[in-house]
Tab-separated table of C-alpha atoms and ligand atoms in Angstrom:
chain	number	residue	atom	x	y	z
A	316	UNK	CA	-8.745	6.254	-19.226
A	317	UNK	CA	-7.037	2.855	-18.915
A	318	UNK	CA	-9.427	-0.073	-18.672
A	319	UNK	CA	-8.197	-2.720	-16.266
A	320	UNK	CA	-9.594	-6.090	-15.398
A	321	UNK	CA	-7.129	-6.823	-12.574
A	322	UNK	CA	-5.240	-4.466	-10.268
A	323	UNK	CA	-1.689	-5.802	-10.407
A	324	UNK	CA	0.171	-2.549	-9.875
A	325	UNK	CA	0.158	1.194	-10.300
A	326	UNK	CA	2.183	0.494	-13.423
A	327	UNK	CA	-0.422	0.130	-16.128
A	328	UNK	CA	-2.772	2.750	-14.700
A	329	UNK	CA	-2.961	6.300	-16.027
A	330	UNK	CA	-3.809	9.562	-14.231
A	331	UNK	CA	-7.531	9.511	-15.158
A	332	UNK	CA	-7.851	5.924	-13.849
A	333	UNK	CA	-6.089	6.832	-10.583
A	334	UNK	CA	-8.190	9.975	-10.142
A	335	UNK	CA	-11.406	8.038	-10.803
A	336	UNK	CA	-10.453	5.481	-8.140
A	337	UNK	CA	-9.599	8.240	-5.643
A	338	UNK	CA	-12.892	10.032	-6.355
A	339	UNK	CA	-14.847	6.806	-5.860
A	340	UNK	CA	-12.898	6.092	-2.657
A	341	UNK	CA	-13.747	9.582	-1.419
A	342	UNK	CA	-17.446	8.721	-1.677
A	343	UNK	CA	-16.787	5.604	0.400
A	344	UNK	CA	-15.004	7.640	3.085
A	345	UNK	CA	-18.188	9.663	3.477
A	346	UNK	CA	-20.375	6.542	3.436
A	347	UNK	CA	-18.209	4.792	6.046
A	348	UNK	CA	-18.227	7.849	8.305
A	349	UNK	CA	-22.023	8.041	8.045
A	350	UNK	CA	-22.231	4.515	9.484
A	351	UNK	CA	-24.227	3.289	6.464
A	352	UNK	CA	-23.163	0.486	4.146
A	353	UNK	CA	-23.768	-0.415	0.530
A	354	UNK	CA	-24.780	-3.978	1.201
A	355	UNK	CA	-26.130	-5.012	-2.178
A	356	UNK	CA	-23.547	-3.717	-4.666
A	357	UNK	CA	-21.578	-6.990	-4.670
A	358	UNK	CA	-24.349	-9.317	-3.490
A	359	UNK	CA	-23.755	-12.779	-4.926
A	360	UNK	CA	-20.063	-12.054	-5.561
A	361	UNK	CA	-17.364	-13.993	-3.724
A	362	UNK	CA	-14.063	-12.521	-2.597
A	363	UNK	CA	-11.223	-14.743	-1.430
A	364	UNK	CA	-8.326	-13.291	0.541
A	365	UNK	CA	-5.295	-15.431	-0.295
A	366	UNK	CA	-2.399	-14.210	1.833
A	367	UNK	CA	0.905	-16.093	1.730
A	368	UNK	CA	2.479	-13.387	3.923
A	369	UNK	CA	1.280	-11.925	7.209
A	370	UNK	CA	-0.941	-8.879	7.223
A	371	UNK	CA	-3.097	-6.911	9.622
A	372	UNK	CA	-4.208	-3.793	7.735
A	373	UNK	CA	-4.520	-5.032	4.153
A	374	UNK	CA	-6.306	-8.303	4.842
A	375	UNK	CA	-8.690	-6.869	7.407
A	376	UNK	CA	-9.563	-3.878	5.268
A	377	UNK	CA	-10.216	-6.006	2.183
A	378	UNK	CA	-12.483	-8.182	4.333
A	379	UNK	CA	-14.326	-5.147	5.700
A	380	UNK	CA	-14.530	-3.566	2.270
A	381	UNK	CA	-15.991	-6.715	0.720
A	382	UNK	CA	-18.534	-7.167	3.502
A	383	UNK	CA	-19.584	-3.518	3.410
A	384	UNK	CA	-20.361	-3.952	-0.294
A	385	UNK	CA	-22.320	-7.165	0.302
A	386	UNK	CA	-19.840	-9.729	-1.050
A	387	UNK	CA	-19.291	-13.141	0.489
A	388	UNK	CA	-15.772	-12.941	1.894
A	389	UNK	CA	-13.528	-15.912	2.631
A	390	UNK	CA	-10.160	-15.548	4.321
A	391	UNK	CA	-8.090	-18.511	3.276
A	392	UNK	CA	-5.568	-19.440	5.896
A	393	UNK	CA	-2.519	-20.528	3.941
A	394	UNK	CA	-0.888	-22.067	7.023
A	395	UNK	CA	-3.796	-24.511	7.410
A	396	UNK	CA	-4.400	-25.054	3.683
A	397	UNK	CA	-3.107	-27.755	1.351
A	398	UNK	CA	-0.231	-25.420	0.463
A	399	UNK	CA	1.509	-26.931	3.490
A	400	UNK	CA	1.162	-30.365	1.792
A	401	UNK	CA	3.008	-29.135	-1.261
A	402	UNK	CA	0.187	-27.815	-3.439
A	403	UNK	CA	1.575	-25.217	-5.835
A	404	UNK	CA	0.419	-21.629	-6.148
A	405	UNK	CA	-1.117	-22.344	-9.545
A	406	UNK	CA	-2.936	-25.476	-8.368
A	407	UNK	CA	-4.251	-23.581	-5.357
A	408	UNK	CA	-5.496	-20.832	-7.645
A	409	UNK	CA	-7.051	-23.320	-10.064
A	410	UNK	CA	-8.893	-24.922	-7.144
A	411	UNK	CA	-10.287	-21.588	-5.986
A	412	UNK	CA	-11.151	-20.709	-9.581
A	413	UNK	CA	-13.200	-23.895	-9.886
A	414	UNK	CA	-15.322	-22.595	-7.011
A	415	UNK	CA	-16.243	-19.596	-9.186
A	416	UNK	CA	-14.810	-16.882	-7.008
A	417	UNK	CA	-15.116	-13.402	-8.482
A	418	UNK	CA	-12.333	-11.503	-6.706
A	419	UNK	CA	-9.005	-12.931	-5.627
A	420	UNK	CA	-6.916	-10.724	-3.339
A	421	UNK	CA	-3.358	-12.055	-3.275
A	422	UNK	CA	-0.314	-11.296	-1.153
A	423	UNK	CA	2.826	-13.286	-1.892
A	424	UNK	CA	6.525	-13.015	-1.116
A	425	UNK	CA	7.410	-13.547	-4.796
A	426	UNK	CA	7.302	-10.530	-7.079
A	427	UNK	CA	4.968	-11.263	-9.975
A	428	UNK	CA	2.891	-13.981	-8.273
A	429	UNK	CA	-0.434	-12.079	-8.647
A	430	UNK	CA	0.330	-11.370	-12.325
A	431	UNK	CA	0.943	-15.071	-12.897
A	432	UNK	CA	-2.362	-15.970	-11.238
A	433	UNK	CA	-4.197	-13.371	-13.293
A	434	UNK	CA	-3.269	-15.318	-16.426
A	435	UNK	CA	-4.723	-18.535	-15.022
A	436	UNK	CA	-7.981	-17.625	-13.261
A	437	UNK	CA	-11.291	-16.121	-14.303
A	438	UNK	CA	-11.535	-13.988	-11.165
A	439	UNK	CA	-10.341	-10.397	-11.023
A	440	UNK	CA	-6.968	-10.512	-9.259
A	441	UNK	CA	-5.926	-7.741	-6.879
A	442	UNK	CA	-2.305	-7.460	-5.814
A	443	UNK	CA	-2.175	-7.014	-2.033
A	444	UNK	CA	1.631	-6.860	-2.070
A	445	UNK	CA	4.048	-9.046	-4.034
A	446	UNK	CA	7.635	-9.355	-2.896
A	447	UNK	CA	9.526	-6.128	-3.480
A	448	UNK	CA	7.456	-5.311	-6.567
A	449	UNK	CA	4.217	-3.400	-5.837
A	450	UNK	CA	1.505	-2.726	-3.273
A	451	UNK	CA	-0.924	-0.704	-5.382
A	452	UNK	CA	-3.775	-0.240	-2.895
A	453	UNK	CA	-1.261	1.117	-0.336
A	454	UNK	CA	-0.151	3.797	-2.817
A	455	UNK	CA	-3.778	4.636	-3.606
A	456	UNK	CA	-4.689	4.991	0.068
A	457	UNK	CA	-1.581	7.111	0.653
A	458	UNK	CA	-2.575	9.347	-2.266
A	459	UNK	CA	-6.117	9.689	-0.926
A	460	UNK	CA	-4.791	10.614	2.525
A	461	UNK	CA	-2.470	13.256	1.029
A	462	UNK	CA	-5.140	14.651	-1.293
A	463	UNK	CA	-7.647	15.056	1.541
A	464	UNK	CA	-5.112	16.733	3.852
A	465	UNK	CA	-3.271	18.929	1.330
A	466	UNK	CA	-6.210	19.601	-0.980
A	467	UNK	CA	-4.249	18.357	-3.973
A	468	UNK	CA	-2.100	15.468	-5.134
A	469	UNK	CA	0.254	17.218	-7.511
A	470	UNK	CA	3.188	19.603	-7.158
A	471	UNK	CA	4.086	18.257	-3.709
A	472	UNK	CA	7.516	17.174	-2.475
A	473	UNK	CA	7.333	13.761	-0.858
A	474	UNK	CA	10.336	12.323	1.014
A	475	UNK	CA	10.207	8.521	1.305
A	476	UNK	CA	12.717	7.428	3.940
A	477	UNK	CA	14.512	4.284	5.049
A	478	UNK	CA	14.515	0.832	3.494
A	479	UNK	CA	13.744	1.705	-0.113
A	480	UNK	CA	15.415	-1.424	-1.514
A	481	UNK	CA	12.928	-3.893	-0.052
A	482	UNK	CA	9.822	-1.729	-0.196
A	483	UNK	CA	6.961	-2.461	-2.583
A	484	UNK	CA	5.212	0.487	-0.925
A	485	UNK	CA	8.012	2.804	-2.063
A	486	UNK	CA	7.873	1.449	-5.598
A	487	UNK	CA	4.089	1.865	-5.947
A	488	UNK	CA	4.210	5.311	-4.353
A	489	UNK	CA	7.012	6.469	-6.651
A	490	UNK	CA	5.016	5.341	-9.695
A	491	UNK	CA	1.793	6.968	-8.549
A	492	UNK	CA	3.223	10.214	-7.161
A	493	UNK	CA	5.442	10.949	-10.168
A	494	UNK	CA	2.596	10.035	-12.544
A	495	UNK	CA	0.498	12.767	-10.911
A	496	UNK	CA	3.252	15.387	-11.063
A	497	UNK	CA	4.789	15.261	-7.593
A	498	UNK	CA	8.498	15.321	-6.729
A	499	UNK	CA	9.755	12.257	-4.900
A	500	UNK	CA	12.924	12.089	-2.841
A	501	UNK	CA	14.098	8.708	-1.637
A	502	UNK	CA	16.262	9.042	1.452
A	503	UNK	CA	18.286	6.230	2.990
A	504	UNK	CA	21.674	4.557	3.274
A	505	UNK	CA	23.343	3.414	0.016
A	506	UNK	CA	22.950	-0.225	1.113
A	507	UNK	CA	19.147	0.171	1.205
A	508	UNK	CA	18.829	1.972	-2.127
A	509	UNK	CA	17.899	-0.258	-5.089
A	510	UNK	CA	19.815	-0.080	-8.341
A	511	UNK	CA	18.099	1.967	-11.030
A	512	UNK	CA	15.963	3.975	-8.612
A	513	UNK	CA	16.784	7.250	-10.406
A	514	UNK	CA	13.962	8.281	-12.720
A	515	UNK	CA	12.323	11.490	-13.887
A	516	UNK	CA	10.827	13.133	-10.796
A	517	UNK	CA	12.857	11.003	-8.354
A	518	UNK	CA	15.941	12.232	-6.459
A	519	UNK	CA	18.188	10.111	-4.236
A	520	UNK	CA	19.532	11.380	-0.894
A	521	UNK	CA	21.637	9.727	1.776
A	522	UNK	CA	21.277	12.556	4.279
A	523	UNK	CA	17.978	13.244	6.073
A	524	UNK	CA	18.710	16.984	6.460
A	525	UNK	CA	19.047	17.386	2.695
A	526	UNK	CA	16.352	14.895	1.736
A	527	UNK	CA	13.700	16.335	4.031
A	528	UNK	CA	14.497	20.019	3.411
A	529	UNK	CA	11.230	21.724	2.464
A	530	UNK	CA	9.275	18.446	2.073
A	531	UNK	CA	5.462	18.529	2.256
A	532	UNK	CA	5.202	14.870	3.197
A	533	UNK	CA	7.631	12.633	5.082
A	534	UNK	CA	6.917	8.944	4.709
A	535	UNK	CA	8.885	6.539	6.923
A	536	UNK	CA	9.171	2.910	5.821
A	537	UNK	CA	9.569	-0.226	7.875
A	538	UNK	CA	13.016	-1.766	7.962
A	539	UNK	CA	12.240	-5.121	6.297
A	540	UNK	CA	14.701	-7.390	8.036
A	541	UNK	CA	12.903	-10.491	6.759
A	542	UNK	CA	13.909	-9.612	3.190
A	543	UNK	CA	17.533	-8.706	3.976
A	544	UNK	CA	20.348	-11.017	3.091
A	545	UNK	CA	23.312	-10.209	5.288
A	546	UNK	CA	24.027	-7.107	7.323
A	547	UNK	CA	22.765	-4.127	5.369
A	548	UNK	CA	22.871	-1.809	8.378
A	549	UNK	CA	25.417	-1.773	11.225
A	550	UNK	CA	22.670	-1.854	13.915
A	551	UNK	CA	19.090	-0.663	14.386
A	552	UNK	CA	20.362	1.902	16.902
A	553	UNK	CA	22.719	3.375	14.339
A	554	UNK	CA	20.011	3.274	11.667
A	555	UNK	CA	17.695	5.218	13.959
A	556	UNK	CA	20.381	7.799	14.692
A	557	UNK	CA	20.926	8.525	11.009
A	558	UNK	CA	17.568	7.749	9.370
A	559	UNK	CA	14.932	7.285	12.092
A	560	UNK	CA	12.247	9.968	11.811
A	561	UNK	CA	12.238	11.940	15.045
A	562	UNK	CA	11.287	15.498	16.004
A	563	UNK	CA	14.696	16.928	15.121
A	564	UNK	CA	14.783	15.427	11.638
A	565	UNK	CA	11.134	16.313	10.977
A	566	UNK	CA	12.247	19.913	11.643
A	567	UNK	CA	14.042	19.904	8.256
A	568	UNK	CA	10.704	19.514	6.441
A	569	UNK	CA	8.059	22.218	6.042
A	570	UNK	CA	6.414	23.285	9.329
A	571	UNK	CA	3.130	21.702	8.172
A	572	UNK	CA	4.676	18.555	6.690
A	573	UNK	CA	2.642	15.423	7.286
A	574	UNK	CA	4.117	12.249	8.778
A	575	UNK	CA	3.103	8.971	7.142
A	576	UNK	CA	3.962	5.306	7.634
A	577	UNK	CA	2.285	2.337	5.892
A	578	UNK	CA	2.578	0.160	8.986
A	579	UNK	CA	3.428	-2.011	10.738
A	580	UNK	CA	5.748	0.409	12.544
A	581	UNK	CA	8.982	-0.449	14.307
A	582	UNK	CA	9.007	2.315	16.887
A	583	UNK	CA	12.489	3.489	17.755
A	584	UNK	CA	13.881	1.985	14.532
A	585	UNK	CA	12.484	3.918	11.567
A	586	UNK	CA	10.196	6.262	13.492
A	587	UNK	CA	10.031	7.780	16.959
A	588	UNK	CA	6.762	7.546	18.914
A	589	UNK	CA	6.924	11.277	19.527
A	590	UNK	CA	6.178	12.028	15.853
A	591	UNK	CA	4.225	8.841	15.045
A	592	UNK	CA	1.636	9.755	17.697
A	593	UNK	CA	1.603	13.529	17.148
A	594	UNK	CA	-2.033	14.294	16.219
A	595	UNK	CA	-1.018	17.562	14.539
A	596	UNK	CA	1.503	15.988	12.170
A	597	UNK	CA	0.881	12.249	11.907
A	598	UNK	CA	-1.802	10.853	9.573
A	599	UNK	CA	-0.889	7.222	10.170
A	600	UNK	CA	-4.294	6.286	11.613
A	601	UNK	CA	-6.016	8.165	8.816
A	602	UNK	CA	-4.071	6.079	6.300
A	603	UNK	CA	-5.678	2.989	7.803
A	604	UNK	CA	-9.156	4.519	7.505
A	605	UNK	CA	-8.475	5.461	3.868
A	606	UNK	CA	-7.407	1.877	3.258
A	607	UNK	CA	-10.940	0.601	3.741
A	608	UNK	CA	-12.410	3.250	1.426
A	609	UNK	CA	-9.805	2.668	-1.292
A	610	UNK	CA	-10.331	-1.084	-1.177
A	611	UNK	CA	-14.096	-0.580	-1.426
A	612	UNK	CA	-13.479	1.525	-4.532
A	613	UNK	CA	-11.249	-1.139	-6.068
A	614	UNK	CA	-13.740	-3.928	-5.322
A	615	UNK	CA	-16.576	-1.778	-6.664
A	616	UNK	CA	-14.599	-1.125	-9.846
A	617	UNK	CA	-13.525	-4.745	-10.428
A	618	UNK	CA	-16.258	-6.735	-8.739
A	619	UNK	CA	-19.391	-5.570	-10.518
A	620	UNK	CA	-18.574	-7.129	-13.835
A	621	UNK	CA	-18.867	-10.846	-14.392
A	622	UNK	CA	-16.096	-12.107	-16.667
B	1539	CP	N1	0.724	-1.606	5.080
B	1539	CP	C1	0.490	-2.936	5.077
B	1539	CP	O1	0.521	-3.576	4.038
B	1539	CP	O2	0.207	-3.455	6.307
B	1539	CP	P1	-0.110	-5.002	6.565
B	1539	CP	O3	1.156	-5.769	6.331
B	1539	CP	O4	-0.550	-5.058	8.010
B	1539	CP	O5	-1.189	-5.428	5.638
């Protein structure tokens, strides 16, 4: 099993390491549902959430996860920090490092920013999403959600739909799902398909009927307008008509196919409320619950050791 000091991506993990994290997260699902906490596991450890991009789910769940394990958790507000006075990423990290923090959870709009910090600080660095590169804890929580619902996380056909080009969620999911022996289809317009996406276990589709045919899982992705340069789609209305996940398009997948979305959702753009809120098909809320458990597992794994 791969030993890892930081969690910078799914790349670098191996199947035993992923399975061990999912198994540990499973125990935290049960603990969280019991209403109990594990308050002393990370007592005396400090976790700093350093988010240079907005977040609801990831930041809150890392905060909850840290507190449930007994860590001291600090949410650094970048907009009111000395970053606004011109302090660099590395100087900011060096400052936090001098305060002896143990876990640094980083979200940044530049791909590779967490990896750069990991070379400069003593803390364990966790990538909470970097540019279009990776969002490893999202892929882990997606895998846990699928494994709990389908009873396995191998041999499944997973259709990932929409804005693949700008999605770190897609990239981490492709790495994790193919590593565990699933078949991934990426479905979207050619303008939102990154170069070099083809890989063993990954098929590219531009037609939802073909891409979703017989799928076990349909994952819709947010249209990331903030990362687009120029008009990559004619209009959101047209995008929805061709690629928005609605009841009719979901009908191409297996009758028991699950609907997933990492959030935040743009209803009526990449997903219709009718399927997003369908309690029989949608596991979007469950993904959020799994996010806390997965982040507890990651903090448990990386936070116990003092480097
Ligand atoms: N899925 C996800 O990363 O959501 P947030 O941007 O709210 O953290």
